[in-house]
Amino acid sequence: MPLEPLKFSTDAADIILTRIRFRANPMAVRSALEYARQSWHGAGVDPGICSTGEQVLAEVLNNVVEHAQAGRPEGQIELDTRLGNDGVICAVRDDGAEMPDQQLPLGKLHDLTMTLNDLPEGGFGWYIIHTLTKDLCYERKNGWNRLEFRITQDHDPLP
Amino acid sequence: MHLDSELYGNVLVVTACDPRIDAAVAVQFKDKLRELAEGGPERVILDLSKVDFLDSSGLGAVVASMKLLGVERNLELAGLTPTVAKVFRLTRMDTIFTIHTSIAQAIDSYANAS
């Protein structure tokens, strides 16, 4: 199945940074992140955007492995990143289960005024994704999930 | 995931030796830290100065480790690199942990307090 065109990327001047397909397991995610990091740095992407991008992509890809593709190590993930004039545009596609209600999960920060034993050990991922990205959108089409977002410098709350 | 540990008086310093604490090693990290801290002193400091990437699974493993130590014992953090510090700030977990700039400073603060 060919890669679909990016929703935001209509500009022919966009530079393709990564276009890869890999299996849905944690070690493959590590390799994909390493590959993306090198290609972004190699293309001269701003170091802050590189660092934020790696954080966000890690959260997105972990979610795919742990939820959409849970128990399906043969499941596929595609990562497409491009350098536009306003930061990096990222698209992640996978052929796993759809999001609950075909909706993006809300990224809410936990109330931390609680006792030690009630401290959250998870659920930070979507909060990080929502906080560090711009134009986050989700679509389910032909049995594939597609998440798309931008990483821009001016959108980082803690640069 | 490789962890080193060393005892400084009444403080156990555990150093995370790998550059990443991510989803691939989060469970391993938690198990190893628990093993090292078991039966040890009540104050444990986790040295993160060699870690340049922490994802939310890694963060969850650090939180889980603190919980495993229980209320009688304490897990403190030291040597956070900029990207790791940012994850703690973003998720406000920096308000939950005692965070020292370095292991030396963490041990000094203890010596001065006692």
Short mmCIF file of C-alpha atoms in Angstrom, two decimals:
data_model
loop_
_atom_site.label_atom_id
_atom_site.label_comp_id
_atom_site.label_asym_id
_atom_site.label_seq_id
_atom_site.Cartn_x
_atom_site.Cartn_y
_atom_site.Cartn_z
CA MET A 1 0.00 0.00 0.00
CA PRO A 2 1.58 3.31 -1.04
CA LEU A 3 2.08 6.10 1.44
CA GLU A 4 -0.68 8.66 1.31
CA PRO A 5 0.08 12.32 0.81
CA LEU A 6 0.34 14.38 3.95
CA LYS A 7 -2.62 16.50 4.91
CA PHE A 8 -0.56 19.59 5.68
CA SER A 9 2.13 19.10 3.17
CA THR A 10 1.04 20.71 -0.01
CA ASP A 11 4.25 22.58 -0.51
CA ALA A 12 6.55 20.97 -3.04
CA ALA A 13 9.45 22.70 -1.31
CA ASP A 14 9.05 20.50 1.80
CA ILE A 15 12.07 18.30 2.34
CA ILE A 16 11.44 14.63 3.09
CA LEU A 17 13.35 13.74 6.25
CA THR A 18 12.18 10.19 6.95
CA ARG A 19 9.90 7.81 5.18
CA ILE A 20 10.11 4.42 6.82
CA ARG A 21 8.00 1.41 7.64
CA PHE A 22 8.74 -0.89 10.56
CA ARG A 23 7.23 -3.52 12.86
CA ALA A 24 5.33 -2.59 15.99
CA ASN A 25 7.74 -3.58 18.76
CA PRO A 26 9.80 -1.51 21.24
CA MET A 27 13.20 -2.26 19.70
CA ALA A 28 12.01 -1.36 16.20
CA VAL A 29 10.63 1.89 17.66
CA ARG A 30 14.06 2.63 19.14
CA SER A 31 15.72 2.10 15.77
CA ALA A 32 13.13 4.26 14.01
CA LEU A 33 13.68 7.08 16.52
CA GLU A 34 17.43 6.82 16.07
CA TYR A 35 17.02 6.94 12.31
CA ALA A 36 14.69 9.94 12.52
CA ARG A 37 17.05 11.74 14.91
CA GLN A 38 19.97 11.29 12.54
CA SER A 39 18.03 12.36 9.48
CA TRP A 40 16.67 15.47 11.24
CA HIS A 41 20.11 16.47 12.55
CA GLY A 42 21.64 15.68 9.18
CA ALA A 43 19.19 18.03 7.47
CA GLY A 44 20.11 20.80 9.88
CA VAL A 45 16.79 20.87 11.76
CA ASP A 46 16.94 23.12 14.83
CA PRO A 47 18.26 21.11 17.83
CA GLY A 48 15.28 22.15 19.99
CA ILE A 49 12.84 20.87 17.38
CA CYS A 50 14.87 17.64 17.07
CA SER A 51 14.71 17.07 20.80
CA THR A 52 11.00 17.88 21.09
CA GLY A 53 10.29 15.77 18.02
CA GLU A 54 12.05 12.74 19.44
CA GLN A 55 10.08 13.06 22.67
CA VAL A 56 6.74 13.33 20.86
CA LEU A 57 7.49 10.58 18.34
CA ALA A 58 8.56 8.26 21.17
CA GLU A 59 5.22 8.82 22.92
CA VAL A 60 3.20 8.38 19.72
CA LEU A 61 5.06 5.23 18.63
CA ASN A 62 4.94 3.70 22.12
CA ASN A 63 1.19 4.24 22.15
CA VAL A 64 0.85 2.47 18.83
CA VAL A 65 2.90 -0.51 20.08
CA GLU A 66 1.17 -0.69 23.46
CA HIS A 67 -2.41 -0.01 22.38
CA ALA A 68 -3.29 -0.03 18.67
CA GLN A 69 -0.89 -2.90 17.93
CA ALA A 70 -1.03 -4.60 21.36
CA GLY A 71 -0.25 -8.29 20.97
CA ARG A 72 0.45 -7.84 17.24
CA PRO A 73 4.23 -7.73 16.83
CA GLU A 74 3.73 -8.19 13.07
CA GLY A 75 1.71 -4.98 12.93
CA GLN A 76 3.12 -2.22 10.78
CA ILE A 77 3.97 1.40 11.45
CA GLU A 78 4.90 4.06 8.93
CA LEU A 79 6.69 7.24 9.82
CA ASP A 80 6.80 10.16 7.44
CA THR A 81 8.48 13.40 8.51
CA ARG A 82 9.12 16.48 6.43
CA LEU A 83 10.82 19.77 6.96
CA GLY A 84 8.48 22.61 6.04
CA ASN A 85 8.91 26.33 6.45
CA ASP A 86 7.22 26.16 9.86
CA GLY A 87 9.04 23.30 11.60
CA VAL A 88 8.66 19.59 10.98
CA ILE A 89 5.46 17.89 9.81
CA CYS A 90 5.03 14.33 11.08
CA ALA A 91 2.62 11.60 10.04
CA VAL A 92 2.40 8.24 11.78
CA ARG A 93 0.27 5.48 10.30
CA ASP A 94 -0.42 2.00 11.63
CA ASP A 95 -2.66 -0.90 10.71
CA GLY A 96 -3.68 -1.66 14.29
CA ALA A 97 -6.92 -1.19 16.21
CA GLU A 98 -8.65 2.15 15.92
CA MET A 99 -8.71 4.73 18.72
CA PRO A 100 -11.63 4.34 21.12
CA ASP A 101 -14.63 6.09 19.45
CA GLN A 102 -12.24 7.05 16.65
CA GLN A 103 -11.28 10.06 18.77
CA LEU A 104 -7.97 11.42 19.93
CA PRO A 105 -7.50 10.74 23.64
CA LEU A 106 -7.45 13.92 25.71
CA GLY A 107 -4.14 14.61 27.32
CA LYS A 108 -4.93 15.61 30.86
CA LEU A 109 -2.37 16.11 33.54
CA HIS A 110 -3.00 14.19 36.73
CA ASP A 111 -3.87 15.87 39.97
CA LEU A 112 -0.70 15.30 41.95
CA THR A 113 -2.05 16.23 45.36
CA MET A 114 -2.32 12.64 46.44
CA THR A 115 -0.58 10.09 48.57
CA LEU A 116 2.48 8.19 47.40
CA ASN A 117 0.61 5.04 46.51
CA ASP A 118 -1.85 6.86 44.28
CA LEU A 119 0.77 8.63 42.18
CA PRO A 120 0.21 7.91 38.49
CA GLU A 121 2.72 5.65 36.73
CA GLY A 122 1.27 6.20 33.29
CA GLY A 123 -0.99 8.40 31.24
CA PHE A 124 1.65 11.08 30.68
CA GLY A 125 2.05 10.23 27.00
CA TRP A 126 -0.99 11.98 25.52
CA TYR A 127 -0.43 15.00 27.71
CA ILE A 128 3.11 15.32 26.34
CA ILE A 129 1.87 14.83 22.76
CA HIS A 130 -0.88 17.45 23.06
CA THR A 131 1.42 19.92 24.81
CA LEU A 132 4.36 19.74 22.42
CA THR A 133 2.57 19.57 19.06
CA LYS A 134 0.56 21.87 16.86
CA ASP A 135 -2.34 20.92 14.54
CA LEU A 136 -2.65 17.42 16.01
CA CYS A 137 -5.25 15.40 14.11
CA TYR A 138 -6.36 11.80 13.80
CA GLU A 139 -8.09 9.90 11.06
CA ARG A 140 -9.15 6.28 10.58
CA LYS A 141 -9.21 5.18 6.97
CA ASN A 142 -9.12 1.82 5.17
CA GLY A 143 -8.07 -0.05 8.30
CA TRP A 144 -5.23 2.34 9.10
CA ASN A 145 -4.82 4.92 11.84
CA ARG A 146 -3.19 8.16 10.84
CA LEU A 147 -1.92 10.74 13.27
CA GLU A 148 -0.51 13.97 11.97
CA PHE A 149 1.02 16.97 13.73
CA ARG A 150 3.66 19.66 13.53
CA ILE A 151 6.64 20.34 15.72
CA THR A 152 7.42 24.04 15.69
CA GLN A 153 9.73 26.17 17.72
CA ASP A 154 7.19 28.75 18.85
CA HIS A 155 4.88 26.09 20.23
CA ASP A 156 7.19 24.71 22.86
CA PRO A 157 5.97 25.74 26.34
CA LEU A 158 9.37 24.99 27.89
CA PRO A 159 11.96 25.78 25.24
CA MET B 1 19.57 -1.59 31.13
CA HIS B 2 22.61 -1.32 33.35
CA LEU B 3 22.46 0.15 36.85
CA ASP B 4 25.44 0.66 39.17
CA SER B 5 25.13 1.17 42.89
CA GLU B 6 27.44 2.50 45.56
CA LEU B 7 26.97 3.17 49.25
CA TYR B 8 28.03 6.56 50.63
CA GLY B 9 27.57 6.28 54.37
CA ASN B 10 23.84 6.04 54.82
CA VAL B 11 22.97 6.87 51.25
CA LEU B 12 22.65 4.45 48.37
CA VAL B 13 23.51 6.01 45.04
CA VAL B 14 22.17 4.17 42.01
CA THR B 15 23.52 5.28 38.64
CA ALA B 16 21.58 4.61 35.45
CA CYS B 17 24.38 3.80 33.00
CA ASP B 18 22.42 3.63 29.74
CA PRO B 19 21.64 6.77 27.72
CA ARG B 20 17.93 5.92 27.42
CA ILE B 21 15.21 4.91 29.84
CA ASP B 22 12.39 4.16 27.43
CA ALA B 23 9.55 1.73 26.83
CA ALA B 24 12.01 -0.98 25.74
CA VAL B 25 13.70 -1.08 29.17
CA ALA B 26 11.23 0.49 31.61
CA VAL B 27 10.21 -2.75 33.32
CA GLN B 28 13.82 -3.95 33.52
CA PHE B 29 14.86 -0.61 35.02
CA LYS B 30 12.19 -0.82 37.73
CA ASP B 31 13.07 -4.43 38.62
CA LYS B 32 16.80 -3.75 38.82
CA LEU B 33 16.38 -0.63 40.92
CA ARG B 34 14.17 -2.52 43.32
CA GLU B 35 16.71 -5.34 43.60
CA LEU B 36 19.53 -2.91 44.34
CA ALA B 37 17.55 -0.90 46.87
CA GLU B 38 16.06 -3.85 48.70
CA GLY B 39 17.16 -4.00 52.32
CA GLY B 40 19.40 -0.97 51.80
CA PRO B 41 19.43 2.45 53.45
CA GLU B 42 16.32 4.56 53.64
CA ARG B 43 17.73 7.22 51.36
CA VAL B 44 18.27 6.28 47.72
CA ILE B 45 19.52 8.76 45.14
CA LEU B 46 19.11 7.96 41.48
CA ASP B 47 21.88 9.48 39.35
CA LEU B 48 20.45 10.32 35.93
CA SER B 49 23.44 12.27 34.62
CA LYS B 50 24.18 9.67 31.95
CA VAL B 51 20.59 9.52 30.71
CA ASP B 52 19.84 11.79 27.78
CA PHE B 53 16.39 10.46 26.91
CA LEU B 54 13.42 9.54 29.09
CA ASP B 55 9.99 8.82 27.66
CA SER B 56 6.74 8.57 29.60
CA SER B 57 7.26 4.82 30.14
CA GLY B 58 10.64 5.60 31.68
CA LEU B 59 9.08 8.33 33.79
CA GLY B 60 6.40 5.86 34.92
CA ALA B 61 9.15 3.42 35.92
CA VAL B 62 10.88 6.07 38.04
CA VAL B 63 7.57 6.88 39.76
CA ALA B 64 6.85 3.17 40.26
CA SER B 65 10.31 2.74 41.81
CA MET B 66 9.62 5.48 44.31
CA LYS B 67 6.34 3.81 45.23
CA LEU B 68 8.06 0.43 45.64
CA LEU B 69 10.42 1.94 48.19
CA GLY B 70 7.40 2.74 50.33
CA VAL B 71 6.68 5.65 52.64
CA GLU B 72 9.55 4.91 55.05
CA ARG B 73 12.17 5.28 52.36
CA ASN B 74 12.91 7.98 49.89
CA LEU B 75 13.94 8.08 46.23
CA GLU B 76 15.63 11.31 45.22
CA LEU B 77 16.98 12.28 41.83
CA ALA B 78 20.24 13.91 40.79
CA GLY B 79 22.05 15.06 37.67
CA LEU B 80 19.10 15.51 35.32
CA THR B 81 20.20 16.36 31.79
CA PRO B 82 18.19 19.13 30.05
CA THR B 83 15.88 16.82 28.07
CA VAL B 84 15.16 14.65 31.10
CA ALA B 85 14.56 17.70 33.31
CA LYS B 86 12.09 18.95 30.74
CA VAL B 87 9.98 15.77 30.96
CA PHE B 88 9.80 16.17 34.74
CA ARG B 89 8.82 19.85 34.42
CA LEU B 90 6.24 19.22 31.70
CA THR B 91 4.45 16.54 33.71
CA ARG B 92 4.98 18.47 36.97
CA MET B 93 6.71 15.42 38.41
CA ASP B 94 9.45 17.86 39.43
CA THR B 95 7.08 18.85 42.26
CA ILE B 96 6.93 15.27 43.55
CA PHE B 97 10.62 14.38 43.64
CA THR B 98 13.49 15.98 45.49
CA ILE B 99 15.86 16.85 42.66
CA HIS B 100 19.54 17.67 43.18
CA THR B 101 21.84 19.19 40.57
CA SER B 102 24.49 16.53 41.19
CA ILE B 103 25.29 13.52 43.34
CA ALA B 104 27.95 15.56 45.19
CA GLN B 105 25.39 18.22 46.02
CA ALA B 106 22.84 15.57 47.07
CA ILE B 107 25.31 13.95 49.47
CA ASP B 108 26.42 17.34 50.83
CA SER B 109 22.84 18.37 51.51
CA TYR B 110 22.43 15.22 53.57
CA ALA B 111 25.69 15.68 55.48
CA ASN B 112 24.73 19.27 56.34
CA ALA B 113 21.25 18.31 57.45
CA SER B 114 22.38 15.63 59.87
#
